[in-house]
PDB file of C-alpha atoms and ligand atoms in Angstrom:
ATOM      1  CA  UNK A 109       0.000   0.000   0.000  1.00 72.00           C
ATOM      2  CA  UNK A 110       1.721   3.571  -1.172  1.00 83.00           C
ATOM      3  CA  UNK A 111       2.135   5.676   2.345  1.00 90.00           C
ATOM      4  CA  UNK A 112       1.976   9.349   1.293  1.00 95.00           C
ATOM      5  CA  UNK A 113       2.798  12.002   3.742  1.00 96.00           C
ATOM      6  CA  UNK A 114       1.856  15.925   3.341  1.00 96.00           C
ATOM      7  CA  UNK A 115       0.287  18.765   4.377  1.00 97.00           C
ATOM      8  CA  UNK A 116      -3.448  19.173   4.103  1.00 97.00           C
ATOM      9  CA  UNK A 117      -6.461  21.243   6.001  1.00 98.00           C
ATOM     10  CA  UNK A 118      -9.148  19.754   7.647  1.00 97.00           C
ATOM     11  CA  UNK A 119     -12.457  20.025   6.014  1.00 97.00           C
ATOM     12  CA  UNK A 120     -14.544  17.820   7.864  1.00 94.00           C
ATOM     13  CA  UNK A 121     -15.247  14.668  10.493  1.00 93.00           C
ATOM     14  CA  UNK A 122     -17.834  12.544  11.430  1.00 90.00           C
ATOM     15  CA  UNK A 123     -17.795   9.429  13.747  1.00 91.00           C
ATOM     16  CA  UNK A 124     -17.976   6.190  11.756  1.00 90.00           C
ATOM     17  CA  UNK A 125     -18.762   3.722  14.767  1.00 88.00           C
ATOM     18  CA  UNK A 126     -17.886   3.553  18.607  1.00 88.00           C
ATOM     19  CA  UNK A 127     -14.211   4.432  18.104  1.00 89.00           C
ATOM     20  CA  UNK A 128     -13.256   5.696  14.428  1.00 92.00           C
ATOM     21  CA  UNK A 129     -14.122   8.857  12.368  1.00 92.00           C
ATOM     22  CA  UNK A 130     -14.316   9.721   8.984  1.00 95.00           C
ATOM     23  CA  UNK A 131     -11.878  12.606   7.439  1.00 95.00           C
ATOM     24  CA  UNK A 132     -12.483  14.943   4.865  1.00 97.00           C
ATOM     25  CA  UNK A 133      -9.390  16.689   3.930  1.00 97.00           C
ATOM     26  CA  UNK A 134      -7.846  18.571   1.086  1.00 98.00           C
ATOM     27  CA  UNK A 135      -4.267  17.970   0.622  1.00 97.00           C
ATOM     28  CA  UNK A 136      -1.979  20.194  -1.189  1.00 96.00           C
ATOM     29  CA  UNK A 137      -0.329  17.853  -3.157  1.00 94.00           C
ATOM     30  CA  UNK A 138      -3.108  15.297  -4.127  1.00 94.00           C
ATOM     31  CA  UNK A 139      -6.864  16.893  -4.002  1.00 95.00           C
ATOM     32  CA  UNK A 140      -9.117  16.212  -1.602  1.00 96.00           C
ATOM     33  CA  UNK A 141      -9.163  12.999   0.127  1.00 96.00           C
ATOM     34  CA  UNK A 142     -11.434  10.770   2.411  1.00 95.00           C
ATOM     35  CA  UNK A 143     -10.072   8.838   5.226  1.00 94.00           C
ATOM     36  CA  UNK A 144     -10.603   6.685   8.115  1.00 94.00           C
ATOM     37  CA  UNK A 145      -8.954   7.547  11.171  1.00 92.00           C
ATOM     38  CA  UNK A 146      -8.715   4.543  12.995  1.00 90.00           C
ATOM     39  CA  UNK A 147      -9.035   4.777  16.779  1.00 87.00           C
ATOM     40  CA  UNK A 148      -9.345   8.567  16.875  1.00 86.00           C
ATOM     41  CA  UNK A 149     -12.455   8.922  18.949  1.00 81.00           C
ATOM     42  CA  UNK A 150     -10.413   7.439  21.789  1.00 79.00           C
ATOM     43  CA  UNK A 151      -6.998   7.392  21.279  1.00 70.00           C
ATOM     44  CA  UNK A 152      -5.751  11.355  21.261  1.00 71.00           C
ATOM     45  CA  UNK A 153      -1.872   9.894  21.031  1.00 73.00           C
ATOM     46  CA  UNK A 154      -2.270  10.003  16.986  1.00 81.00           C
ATOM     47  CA  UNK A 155      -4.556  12.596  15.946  1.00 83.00           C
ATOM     48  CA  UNK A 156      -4.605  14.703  19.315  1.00 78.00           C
ATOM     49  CA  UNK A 157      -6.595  17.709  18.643  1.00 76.00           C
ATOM     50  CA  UNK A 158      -6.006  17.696  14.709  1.00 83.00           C
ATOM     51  CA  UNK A 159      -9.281  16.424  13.069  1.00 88.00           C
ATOM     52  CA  UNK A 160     -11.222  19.873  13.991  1.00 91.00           C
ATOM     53  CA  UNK A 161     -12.681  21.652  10.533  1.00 94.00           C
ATOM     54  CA  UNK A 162      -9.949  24.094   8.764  1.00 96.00           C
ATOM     55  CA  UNK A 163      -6.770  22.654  11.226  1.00 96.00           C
ATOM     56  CA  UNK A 164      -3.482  22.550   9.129  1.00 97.00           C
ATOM     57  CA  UNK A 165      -1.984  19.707   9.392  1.00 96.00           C
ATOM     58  CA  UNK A 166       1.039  17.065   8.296  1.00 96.00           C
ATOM     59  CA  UNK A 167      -0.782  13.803   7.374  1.00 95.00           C
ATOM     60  CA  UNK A 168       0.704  10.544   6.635  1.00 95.00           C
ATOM     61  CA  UNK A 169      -2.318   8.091   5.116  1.00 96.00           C
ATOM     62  CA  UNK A 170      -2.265   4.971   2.838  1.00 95.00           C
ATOM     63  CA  UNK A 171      -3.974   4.815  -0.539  1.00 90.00           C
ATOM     64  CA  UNK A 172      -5.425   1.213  -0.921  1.00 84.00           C
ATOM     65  CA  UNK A 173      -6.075  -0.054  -4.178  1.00 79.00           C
ATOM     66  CA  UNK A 174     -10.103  -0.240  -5.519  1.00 78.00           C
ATOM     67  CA  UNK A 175     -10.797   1.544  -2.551  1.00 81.00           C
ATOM     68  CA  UNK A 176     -12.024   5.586  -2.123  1.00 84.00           C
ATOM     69  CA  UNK A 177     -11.151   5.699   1.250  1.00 92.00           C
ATOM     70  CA  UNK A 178      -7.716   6.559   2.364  1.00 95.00           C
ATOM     71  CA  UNK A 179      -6.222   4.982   5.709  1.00 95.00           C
ATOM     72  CA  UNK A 180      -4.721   8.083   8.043  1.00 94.00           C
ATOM     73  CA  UNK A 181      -1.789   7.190  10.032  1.00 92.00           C
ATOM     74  CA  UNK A 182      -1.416   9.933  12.096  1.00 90.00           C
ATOM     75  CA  UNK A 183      -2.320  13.652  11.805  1.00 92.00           C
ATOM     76  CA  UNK A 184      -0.012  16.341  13.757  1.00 93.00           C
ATOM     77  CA  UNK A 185      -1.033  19.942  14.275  1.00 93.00           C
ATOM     78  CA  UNK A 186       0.739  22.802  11.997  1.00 95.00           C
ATOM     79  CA  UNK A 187      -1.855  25.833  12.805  1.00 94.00           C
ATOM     80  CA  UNK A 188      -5.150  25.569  14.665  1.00 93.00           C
ATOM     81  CA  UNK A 189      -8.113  27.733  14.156  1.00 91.00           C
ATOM     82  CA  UNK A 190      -9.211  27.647  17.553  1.00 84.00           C
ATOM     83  CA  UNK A 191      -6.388  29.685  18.222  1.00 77.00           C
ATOM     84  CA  UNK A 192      -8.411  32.772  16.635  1.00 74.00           C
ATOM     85  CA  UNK A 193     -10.921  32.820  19.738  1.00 74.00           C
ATOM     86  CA  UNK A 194     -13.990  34.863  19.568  1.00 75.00           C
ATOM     87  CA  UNK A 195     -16.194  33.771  16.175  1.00 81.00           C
ATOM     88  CA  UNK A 196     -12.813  31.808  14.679  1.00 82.00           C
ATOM     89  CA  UNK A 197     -14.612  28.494  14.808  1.00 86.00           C
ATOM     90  CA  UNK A 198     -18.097  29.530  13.354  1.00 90.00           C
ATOM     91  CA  UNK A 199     -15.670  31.411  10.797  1.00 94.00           C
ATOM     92  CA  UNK A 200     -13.097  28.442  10.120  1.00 95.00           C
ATOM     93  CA  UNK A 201     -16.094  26.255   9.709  1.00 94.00           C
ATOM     94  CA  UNK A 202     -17.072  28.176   7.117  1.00 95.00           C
ATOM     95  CA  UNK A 203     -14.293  27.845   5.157  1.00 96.00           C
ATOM     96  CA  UNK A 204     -14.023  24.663   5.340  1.00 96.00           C
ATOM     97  CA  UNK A 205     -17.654  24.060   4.304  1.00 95.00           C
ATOM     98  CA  UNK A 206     -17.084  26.234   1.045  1.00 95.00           C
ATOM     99  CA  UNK A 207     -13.433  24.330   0.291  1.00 96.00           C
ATOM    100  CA  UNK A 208     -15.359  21.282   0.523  1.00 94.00           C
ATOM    101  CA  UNK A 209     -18.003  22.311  -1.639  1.00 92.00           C
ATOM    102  CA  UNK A 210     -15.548  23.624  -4.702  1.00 91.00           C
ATOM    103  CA  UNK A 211     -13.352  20.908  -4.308  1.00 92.00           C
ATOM    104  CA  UNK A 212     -13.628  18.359  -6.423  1.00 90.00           C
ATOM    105  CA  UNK A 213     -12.242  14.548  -4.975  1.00 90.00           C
ATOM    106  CA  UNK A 214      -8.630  13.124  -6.130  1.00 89.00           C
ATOM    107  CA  UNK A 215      -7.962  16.228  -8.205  1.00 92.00           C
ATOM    108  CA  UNK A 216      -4.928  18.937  -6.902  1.00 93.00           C
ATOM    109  CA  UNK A 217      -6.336  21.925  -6.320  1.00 92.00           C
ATOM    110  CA  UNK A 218      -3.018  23.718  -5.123  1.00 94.00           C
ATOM    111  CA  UNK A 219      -4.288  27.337  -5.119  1.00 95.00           C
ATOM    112  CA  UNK A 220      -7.530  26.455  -3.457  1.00 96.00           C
ATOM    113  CA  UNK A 221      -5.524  24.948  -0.784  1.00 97.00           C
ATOM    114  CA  UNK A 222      -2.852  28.018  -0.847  1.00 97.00           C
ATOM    115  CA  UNK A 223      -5.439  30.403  -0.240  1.00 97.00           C
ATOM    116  CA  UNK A 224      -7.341  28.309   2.938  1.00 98.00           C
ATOM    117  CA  UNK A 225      -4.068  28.406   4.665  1.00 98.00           C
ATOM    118  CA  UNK A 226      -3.434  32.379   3.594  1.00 98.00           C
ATOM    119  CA  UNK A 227      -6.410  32.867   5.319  1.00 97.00           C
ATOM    120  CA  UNK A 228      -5.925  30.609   8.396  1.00 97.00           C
ATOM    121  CA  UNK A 229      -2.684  32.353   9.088  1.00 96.00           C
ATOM    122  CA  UNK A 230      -4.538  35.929   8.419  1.00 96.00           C
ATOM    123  CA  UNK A 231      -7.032  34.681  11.086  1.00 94.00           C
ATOM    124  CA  UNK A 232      -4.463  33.621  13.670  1.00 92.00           C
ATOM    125  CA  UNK A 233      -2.746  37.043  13.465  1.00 91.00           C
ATOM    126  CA  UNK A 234      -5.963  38.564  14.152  1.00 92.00           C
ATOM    127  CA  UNK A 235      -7.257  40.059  11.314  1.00 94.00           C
ATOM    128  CA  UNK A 236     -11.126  40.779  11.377  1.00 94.00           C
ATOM    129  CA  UNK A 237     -12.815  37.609  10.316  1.00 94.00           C
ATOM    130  CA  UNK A 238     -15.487  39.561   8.557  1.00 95.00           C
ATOM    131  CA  UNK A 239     -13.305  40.674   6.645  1.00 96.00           C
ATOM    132  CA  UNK A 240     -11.265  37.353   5.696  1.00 97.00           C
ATOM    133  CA  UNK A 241     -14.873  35.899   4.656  1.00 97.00           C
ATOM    134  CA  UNK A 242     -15.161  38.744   2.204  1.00 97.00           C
ATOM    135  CA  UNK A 243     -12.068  37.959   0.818  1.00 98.00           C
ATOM    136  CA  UNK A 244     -12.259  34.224   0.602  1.00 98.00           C
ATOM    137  CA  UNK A 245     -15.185  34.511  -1.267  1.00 97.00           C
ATOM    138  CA  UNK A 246     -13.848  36.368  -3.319  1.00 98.00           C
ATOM    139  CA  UNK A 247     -11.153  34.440  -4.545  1.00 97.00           C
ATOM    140  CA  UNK A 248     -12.686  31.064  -4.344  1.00 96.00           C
ATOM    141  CA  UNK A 249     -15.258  32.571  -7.114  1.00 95.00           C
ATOM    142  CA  UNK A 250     -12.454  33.827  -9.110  1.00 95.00           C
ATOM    143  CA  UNK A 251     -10.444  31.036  -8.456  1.00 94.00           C
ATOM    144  CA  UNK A 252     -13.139  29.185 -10.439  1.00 91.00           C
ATOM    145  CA  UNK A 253     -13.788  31.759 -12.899  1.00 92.00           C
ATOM    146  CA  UNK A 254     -17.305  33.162 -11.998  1.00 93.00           C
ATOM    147  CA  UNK A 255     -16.804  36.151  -9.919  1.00 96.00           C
ATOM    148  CA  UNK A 256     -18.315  38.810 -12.319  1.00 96.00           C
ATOM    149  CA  UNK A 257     -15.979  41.603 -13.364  1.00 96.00           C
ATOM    150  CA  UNK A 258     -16.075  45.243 -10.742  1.00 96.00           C
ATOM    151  CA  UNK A 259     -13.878  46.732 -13.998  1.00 96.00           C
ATOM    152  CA  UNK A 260     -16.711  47.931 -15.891  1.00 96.00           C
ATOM    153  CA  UNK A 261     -20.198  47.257 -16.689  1.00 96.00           C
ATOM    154  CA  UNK A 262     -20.979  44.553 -19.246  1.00 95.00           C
ATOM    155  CA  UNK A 263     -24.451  46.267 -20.957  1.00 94.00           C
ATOM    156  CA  UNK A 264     -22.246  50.214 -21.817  1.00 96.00           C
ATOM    157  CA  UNK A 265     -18.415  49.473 -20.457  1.00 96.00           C
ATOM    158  CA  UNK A 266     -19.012  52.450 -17.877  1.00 96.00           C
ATOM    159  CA  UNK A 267     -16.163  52.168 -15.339  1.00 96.00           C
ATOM    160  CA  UNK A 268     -17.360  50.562 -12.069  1.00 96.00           C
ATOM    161  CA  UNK A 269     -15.695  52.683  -9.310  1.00 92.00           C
ATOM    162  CA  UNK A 270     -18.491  55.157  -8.804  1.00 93.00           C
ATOM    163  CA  UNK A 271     -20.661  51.811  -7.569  1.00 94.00           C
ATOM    164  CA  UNK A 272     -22.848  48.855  -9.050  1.00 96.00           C
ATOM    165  CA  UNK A 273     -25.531  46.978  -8.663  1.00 96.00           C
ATOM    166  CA  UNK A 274     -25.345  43.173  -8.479  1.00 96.00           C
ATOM    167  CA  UNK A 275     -28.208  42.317 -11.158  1.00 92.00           C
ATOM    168  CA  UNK A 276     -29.670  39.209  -9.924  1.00 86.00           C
ATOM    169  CA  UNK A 277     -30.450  37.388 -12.999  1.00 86.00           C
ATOM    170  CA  UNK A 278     -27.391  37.813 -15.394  1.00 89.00           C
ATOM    171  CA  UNK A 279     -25.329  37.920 -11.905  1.00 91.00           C
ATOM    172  CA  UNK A 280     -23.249  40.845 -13.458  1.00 95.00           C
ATOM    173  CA  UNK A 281     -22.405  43.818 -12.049  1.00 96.00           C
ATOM    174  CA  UNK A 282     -24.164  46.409 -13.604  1.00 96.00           C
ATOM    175  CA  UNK A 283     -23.618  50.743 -13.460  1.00 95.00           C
ATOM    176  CA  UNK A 284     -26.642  52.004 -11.826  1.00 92.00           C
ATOM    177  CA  UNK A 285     -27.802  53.781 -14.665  1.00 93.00           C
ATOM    178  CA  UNK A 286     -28.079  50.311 -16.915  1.00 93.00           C
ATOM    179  CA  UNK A 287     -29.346  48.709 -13.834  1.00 90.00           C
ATOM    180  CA  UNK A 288     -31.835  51.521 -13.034  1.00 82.00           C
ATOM    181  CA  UNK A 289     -34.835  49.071 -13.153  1.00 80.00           C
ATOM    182  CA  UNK A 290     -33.534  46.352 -11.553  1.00 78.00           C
ATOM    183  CA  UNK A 291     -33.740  44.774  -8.126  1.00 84.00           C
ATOM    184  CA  UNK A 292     -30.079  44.272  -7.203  1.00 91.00           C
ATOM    185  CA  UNK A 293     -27.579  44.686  -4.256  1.00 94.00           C
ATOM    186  CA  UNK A 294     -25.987  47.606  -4.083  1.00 94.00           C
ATOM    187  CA  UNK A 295     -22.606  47.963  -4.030  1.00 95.00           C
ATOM    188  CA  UNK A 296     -20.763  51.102  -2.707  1.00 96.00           C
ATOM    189  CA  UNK A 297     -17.803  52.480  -4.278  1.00 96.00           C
ATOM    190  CA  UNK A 298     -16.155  51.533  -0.965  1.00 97.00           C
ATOM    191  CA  UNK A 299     -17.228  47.816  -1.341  1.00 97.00           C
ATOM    192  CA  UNK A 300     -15.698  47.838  -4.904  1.00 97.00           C
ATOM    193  CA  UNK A 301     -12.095  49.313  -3.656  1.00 96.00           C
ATOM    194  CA  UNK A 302     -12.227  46.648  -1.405  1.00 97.00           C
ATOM    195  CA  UNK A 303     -12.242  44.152  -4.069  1.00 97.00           C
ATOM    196  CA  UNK A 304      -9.852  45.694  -5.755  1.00 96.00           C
ATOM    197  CA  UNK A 305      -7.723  45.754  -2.837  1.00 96.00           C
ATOM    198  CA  UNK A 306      -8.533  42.241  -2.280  1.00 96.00           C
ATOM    199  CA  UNK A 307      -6.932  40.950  -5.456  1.00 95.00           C
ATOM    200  CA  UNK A 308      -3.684  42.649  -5.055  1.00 95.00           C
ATOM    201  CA  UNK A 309      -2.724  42.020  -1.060  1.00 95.00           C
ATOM    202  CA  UNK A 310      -2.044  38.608   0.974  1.00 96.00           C
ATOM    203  CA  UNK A 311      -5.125  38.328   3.474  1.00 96.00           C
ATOM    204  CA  UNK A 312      -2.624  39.250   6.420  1.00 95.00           C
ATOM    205  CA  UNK A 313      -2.737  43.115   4.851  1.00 95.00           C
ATOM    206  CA  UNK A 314      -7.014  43.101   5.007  1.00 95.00           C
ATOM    207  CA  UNK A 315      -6.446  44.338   8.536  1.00 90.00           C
ATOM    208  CA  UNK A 316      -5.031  47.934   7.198  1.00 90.00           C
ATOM    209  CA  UNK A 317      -7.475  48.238   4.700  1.00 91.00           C
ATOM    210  CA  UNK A 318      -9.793  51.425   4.997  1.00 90.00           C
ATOM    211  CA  UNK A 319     -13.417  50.117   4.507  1.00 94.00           C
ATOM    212  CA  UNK A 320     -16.543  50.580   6.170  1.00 94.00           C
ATOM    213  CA  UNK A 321     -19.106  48.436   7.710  1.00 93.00           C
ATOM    214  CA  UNK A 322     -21.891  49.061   5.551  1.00 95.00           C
ATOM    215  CA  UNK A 323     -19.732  48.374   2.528  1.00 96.00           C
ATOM    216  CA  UNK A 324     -18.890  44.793   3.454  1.00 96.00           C
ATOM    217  CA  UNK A 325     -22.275  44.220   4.584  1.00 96.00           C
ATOM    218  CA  UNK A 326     -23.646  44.805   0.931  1.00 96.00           C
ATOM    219  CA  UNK A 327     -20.341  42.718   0.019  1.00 97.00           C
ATOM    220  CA  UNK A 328     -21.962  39.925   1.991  1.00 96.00           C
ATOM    221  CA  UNK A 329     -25.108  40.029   0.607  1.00 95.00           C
ATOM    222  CA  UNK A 330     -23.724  40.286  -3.283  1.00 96.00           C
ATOM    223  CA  UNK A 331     -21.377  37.281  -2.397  1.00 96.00           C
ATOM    224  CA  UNK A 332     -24.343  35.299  -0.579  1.00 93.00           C
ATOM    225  CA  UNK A 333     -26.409  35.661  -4.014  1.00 92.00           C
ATOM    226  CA  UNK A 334     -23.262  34.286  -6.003  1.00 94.00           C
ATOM    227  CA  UNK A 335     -22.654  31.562  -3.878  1.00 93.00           C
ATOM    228  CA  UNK A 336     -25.981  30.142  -3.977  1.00 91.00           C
ATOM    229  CA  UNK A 337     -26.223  30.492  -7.551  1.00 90.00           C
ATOM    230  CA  UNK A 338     -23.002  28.904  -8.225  1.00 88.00           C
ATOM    231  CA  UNK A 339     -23.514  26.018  -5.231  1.00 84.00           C
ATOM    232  CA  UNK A 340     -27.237  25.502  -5.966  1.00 78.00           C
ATOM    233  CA  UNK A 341     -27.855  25.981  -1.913  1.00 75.00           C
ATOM    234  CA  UNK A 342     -26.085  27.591   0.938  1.00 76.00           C
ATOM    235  CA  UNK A 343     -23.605  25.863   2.859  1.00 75.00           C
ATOM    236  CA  UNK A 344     -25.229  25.071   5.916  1.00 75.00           C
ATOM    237  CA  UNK A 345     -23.005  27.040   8.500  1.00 79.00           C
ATOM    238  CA  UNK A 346     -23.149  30.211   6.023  1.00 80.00           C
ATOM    239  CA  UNK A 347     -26.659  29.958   8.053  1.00 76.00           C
ATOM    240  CA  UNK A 348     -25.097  29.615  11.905  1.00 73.00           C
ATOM    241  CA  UNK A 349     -23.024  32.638  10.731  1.00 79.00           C
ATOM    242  CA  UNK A 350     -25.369  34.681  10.143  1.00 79.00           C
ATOM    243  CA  UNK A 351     -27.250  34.060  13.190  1.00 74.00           C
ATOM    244  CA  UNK A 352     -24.051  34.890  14.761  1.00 71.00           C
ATOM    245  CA  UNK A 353     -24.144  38.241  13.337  1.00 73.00           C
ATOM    246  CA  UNK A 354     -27.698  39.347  13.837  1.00 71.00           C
TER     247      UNK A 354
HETATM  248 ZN1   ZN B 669     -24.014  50.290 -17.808  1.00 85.47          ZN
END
């Protein structure tokens, strides 16, 4: 059986039985990966506290031939989430949710993977976490090609830095004269810098980014329309995070 040993995050456990649980993880060298984790619900020695959702980690696991599942060996803790405090789990769970929906099984998805440990590190440094959500969003659209462009408006190429509006059935953004009739999110000119800003800085630089409040809640609202549109449903703790915020 090939032993592989790496570094992957943490996207997901459940208990399979009295004494094992199931791992979702996406490695950085291989795509994401199921595997049993024999022993874990008792025995700490191997995976201590490194199965929680968005942990890196070093993995060692076995690939077994005709079989999906992977067998873990051990998992040791590089960065925890629960470091972050506060939110930081309802936040890293997050994350992990929307890696797990984007990420396709057995196929490397290095950049997805770059950017959920950019953002664990920018979370464990204390940068806002609304903030980091925003941003991750962000990418993981563009990451997959559907975040709509905040250059200039698609219907009369009218530069977008005076604001848009987030048309809800093209899912373009549109300048608010072409979108004039339409029931859309706003988006401020503010919320639009901070895109821009966005694409250019590692998430560790959000934290000295000017925006406002306001701004990233219409952010949240465009990105909430995007994501269900592109997911088919909302990730379920999208739904605990909001409560969280309300
Ligand atoms: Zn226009």
């Amino acid at each position: 059986m090939p032993l592989f040993t790496g570094e992957a995050l943490v996207l997901r456990t459940y208990r399979l039985g009295d004494a094992d649980r199931l791992v979702v993880m996406l490695t950085r060298e291989r795509g994401k990966k199921r595997g049993v984790a024999r022993g874990a619900v008792r025995s700490r020695r191997r995976f201590g506290g490194a199965l929680e959702p968005f942990t890196h980690v070093k993995v060692a696991y076995q690939e077994r031939e005709q079989r999906d599942l992977v067998r873990l060996d051990y998992a040791d803790t590089l960065r925890s989430p629960m470091a972050a405090g506060g939110d930081g789990c309802a936040y890293a769970s997050y994350f992990a949710d929307l890696l797990d929906e984007w990420a396709p099984e057995n196929d490397p998805q290095e950049r997805l993977y770059r950017l959920g440990v950019a953002v664990l590190e920018a979370m464990a440094v204390g940068v806002d976490p609304v903030r980091l959500a925003r941003y991750f969003e962000y990418w993981l659209l563009r990451l997959q090609g559907v975040y709509p462009s905040i250059q200039a408006c698609p219907r009369c190429a009218t530069p977008l830095a005076a604001g848009a509006v987030l048309e809800p059935r093209s899912h373009w953004f549109l300048c608010r004269h072409c979108a004039a009739r339409e029931q859309g999110v706003l988006m401020p000119p503010a919320a639009l810098r901070f895109l821009a800003e966005a694409g250019q800085v590692a998430p560790g630089a959000l934290g000295g980014v000017d925006v406002p409040g306001d701004a990233l809640e219409q952010l949240a609202s465009a990105h909430r329309l995007l994501l269900v549109w592109h997911l088919d449903r909302e990730p379920r703790s999208a739904r605990v995070l909001r409560e969280i915020n309300s």
